[in-house]
Amino acid sequence: MKISKLWLATLLGAQLAFKSLAADNADTNRDSDIEALKQQVNALSQEVEALENQHAAEQPAATDAGNDQIQALDQQVRILARERELDQDAAAEAAKTQPKLQVGSNGFIASSADSNFVFRLDGVIQVDSRSFFNDSANKNANDGFLLRRVRPIFQGTLYRDFDFKFTPDFAPSSGPTIFDAYGNYRYEPWLQLRSGKFKTPEGLEQLQEDVNISFNERSLVTDLVPNRDVGLQLWGDIKGGVLSYASGIFNGVGDAQNSSNAAFENEVEFAGRLFTQPFKSSDIAPLQGLGFGVAGTSQNGTSNLKDLPSTTGGTLAGYTTDGQQQFFAYNPINRTVNASGEHWRLSPQGYYYYGPFSLMGEYAISDQGVSSTTVGLPHNKTDYADLQNTAWEISGGWVLTGENASFNGVTPLHPFSPHNGEWGAFQVVARYEELDIDNAAFPVFANPGTSASAAQAWSAGLNWYLNKNIRLNASFSHTTFTGGGGVGTTAPAIVTRQPENVFFTRIQLAF
Amino acid sequence: MRTFLKILITASLAVSTGAKEIKLLNVSYDPTRELYTEYNAAFAKYWQAKTGDTLTVSQSHGGSGKQAQSVINGLEADVVTLALAYDIDAISSQAKLLPADWQKRLPNNSTPYTSTIVFLVRKGNPKGIKDWDDVVRKGVSVVVPNPKTSGGARWAYLAAYAYALENNNHDDAAARDFITKLYKNVPVLDSGARGSTVTFAQRGIGDVLLAWENEAHLVLKEFGADNFEIVTPPLSILAEPPVAVVDKNAKRHHTTEVANEYLKYLYSDEGQEIAAKNFYRPRNEAIAAKYADNFSQLKLVTVDQEFGGWAKAQQTHFADGGVFDQIFQPQN
């Protein structure tokens, strides 16, 4: 209303002023008219000014009230925003206390919110085929498909520092066998104590996870080192694995043997291993994957079960070829062989990984004290010897698709997905290996007519990593023998009679 | 060869005994981040000079009550430096990680520094807040954390309650009415003191923040004295944040010696200077005099005087179903 008045007065004033100017030349009394008009304009001006002042006086009050309202609303908005923020923080905090469950390429993992308790289910299934060529002596006796490993793996952590692992294998025809069953106390990564059944810290190739070995079977070197054993081991990784050590006491087990779950005998085996990756933490990329070390065992034993690879010729585990056929046994004619005296092993070892390239080498000595006693003679005669068997291998690989090779396997950059034109990773691998039996073993401790005194083999293969969990292998292995090959219808005679040529395939599912 | 093998096995064993690291975890309350960042560096230097060992002290901060609960639930603190004795008592009684008489092990009831609760207002003090009565006025928005989780909030609550008792001839009903009005003015309850600082200073909520004295000074330092002012009420409470070694954790970590020394060093001249510089009231009188300008004079009442000790105060006011639960109703 007041604004309207203001406009009205202004308009009226303007009209009057215009009229007075128009009459300027015509009206003789213009001076008095002008004066009157001036007064009128002045009066209107004063009224306008008064109205302006009144309006100005009312404006701050209105502004203050509006500002208060705006500020109150602003505070409400800020409070709501802050409450939302706090709710989100609370939700995030609450989530931290919830157990975590993961299912993925690393298996099934359940853990407490603080990760102090972890349970993990992994598994390995390996379906192999072996096809032997030119094996006329035992044709069709050794070809076929087999379940090489069927292992659910239960592992985890209790109270943050206590780890456990349990690995049975359902593949052996003799029935389920325990491979790993141990507890591990982790004071720090560099100081850990493990107890139970696990791999003796000796062979490099043997210590590599089964799912990551380059070929279907490990090389002849692994014939001379222990597999799993029951014992106690102090071990650790210093500076993130720049230096690793392991030192343990075990029941003791023969070469390549997986121990039984109990051995109530006085003799024990000591084992130690030092391995370094000196450049692992350095900036020198080409050397980061270099690792080398040495390992050894020592045992004073007279137990054939614990010391010898096998007590007689035949199908028992012993020194076997890549095709897992026995080519050597302590099988002298009319004699029995027993472990007698010290059994020690030594294994310098190393590997080198750089980009797609991989190289591994290992040498092993297994020095075995043995005795051999005549059978069936009026006066038994016993001979003693200290037999030193040796083996070495060198293997290499190249990942054709460019992924990095490592001791822990290959992870494809582009998992198999034909719809997207992705095929996984391909790796070619090759290996040469030899095993040499001490000449003193023949004929008193082994039959030179059936057991070979040496074996030499080469292998080549292709590994196809479809993804992190599925891998297909195909490889060929050719083994020749020195000695053996005589009369007989069982191994080692039928094995050493001709070179072994075997084609392997594998479908591996590991998660 | 046998000798070589023996050397190898022995060397494997010997390697295991070489490495050593010293780490400490200090679980503390919300506003001590800056204090212990400075103190940890000073103590590590002192410890290295004394022993040659390199020490790394990790810090964990949060509402004092929440922090205590975390330690009870397994957070492996070597030392705790919390807002109030009750929280360390809880660690002792519930988790048995340290003896019940832990407070006797260091001078001044194991409280190397003290503090109090002050008002932080916006520049110019637009709401004219000068005393506790102004804080409960209608239309004044008050920011303070949740006393269920925050030690500082419990001190603030008790400071207000003590003021009401002092001004009402210790009439508990009047004091309860006063504290009810105060919490009606609280729009947001953070879980810790640092959260409330964020609410007030960064999010621009509220007219006054009931703050630790050191936290209020930190806000001036961080956000500028041209944005905020500290108002010291004539009466507040003597806040005594204690410290203690968590014996069982320290023993397990083999850090008992360094943990004890870590806390003792808080009473040293250097420790007291660092506390004073961070606006904690030092126990050392000479250093307190040196930094007198940092601290306003006011009447300070104690929990023992007004509330009969922390155990009783906790049970009466902050336990489930206590006075706070009865008087506080969330606004939204």
mmCIF file of C-alpha atoms in Angstrom, chain A residues 49 62 89 175 192 202 255 264 364-365 410 423 447 507:
data_model
loop_
_atom_site.group_PDB
_atom_site.id
_atom_site.type_symbol
_atom_site.label_atom_id
_atom_site.label_comp_id
_atom_site.label_asym_id
_atom_site.label_seq_id
_atom_site.Cartn_x
_atom_site.Cartn_y
_atom_site.Cartn_z
ATOM 1 C CA GLU A 49 10.680 11.151 1.752
ATOM 2 C CA ALA A 62 11.557 -7.912 8.359
ATOM 3 C CA ASP A 89 29.987 -43.770 10.836
ATOM 4 C CA GLY A 175 42.290 -95.324 1.371
ATOM 5 C CA GLN A 192 57.257 -69.590 14.342
ATOM 6 C CA GLU A 202 64.666 -80.162 2.530
ATOM 7 C CA ASP A 255 63.788 -90.976 0.597
ATOM 8 C CA PHE A 264 57.908 -95.287 18.259
ATOM 9 C CA ALA A 364 70.669 -83.752 -3.816
ATOM 10 C CA ILE A 365 72.860 -86.254 -2.082
ATOM 11 C CA VAL A 410 50.984 -68.312 -12.746
ATOM 12 C CA TRP A 423 42.034 -67.679 -23.379
ATOM 13 C CA ASN A 447 70.510 -106.616 -8.216
ATOM 14 C CA ILE A 507 43.059 -81.490 -15.392
#
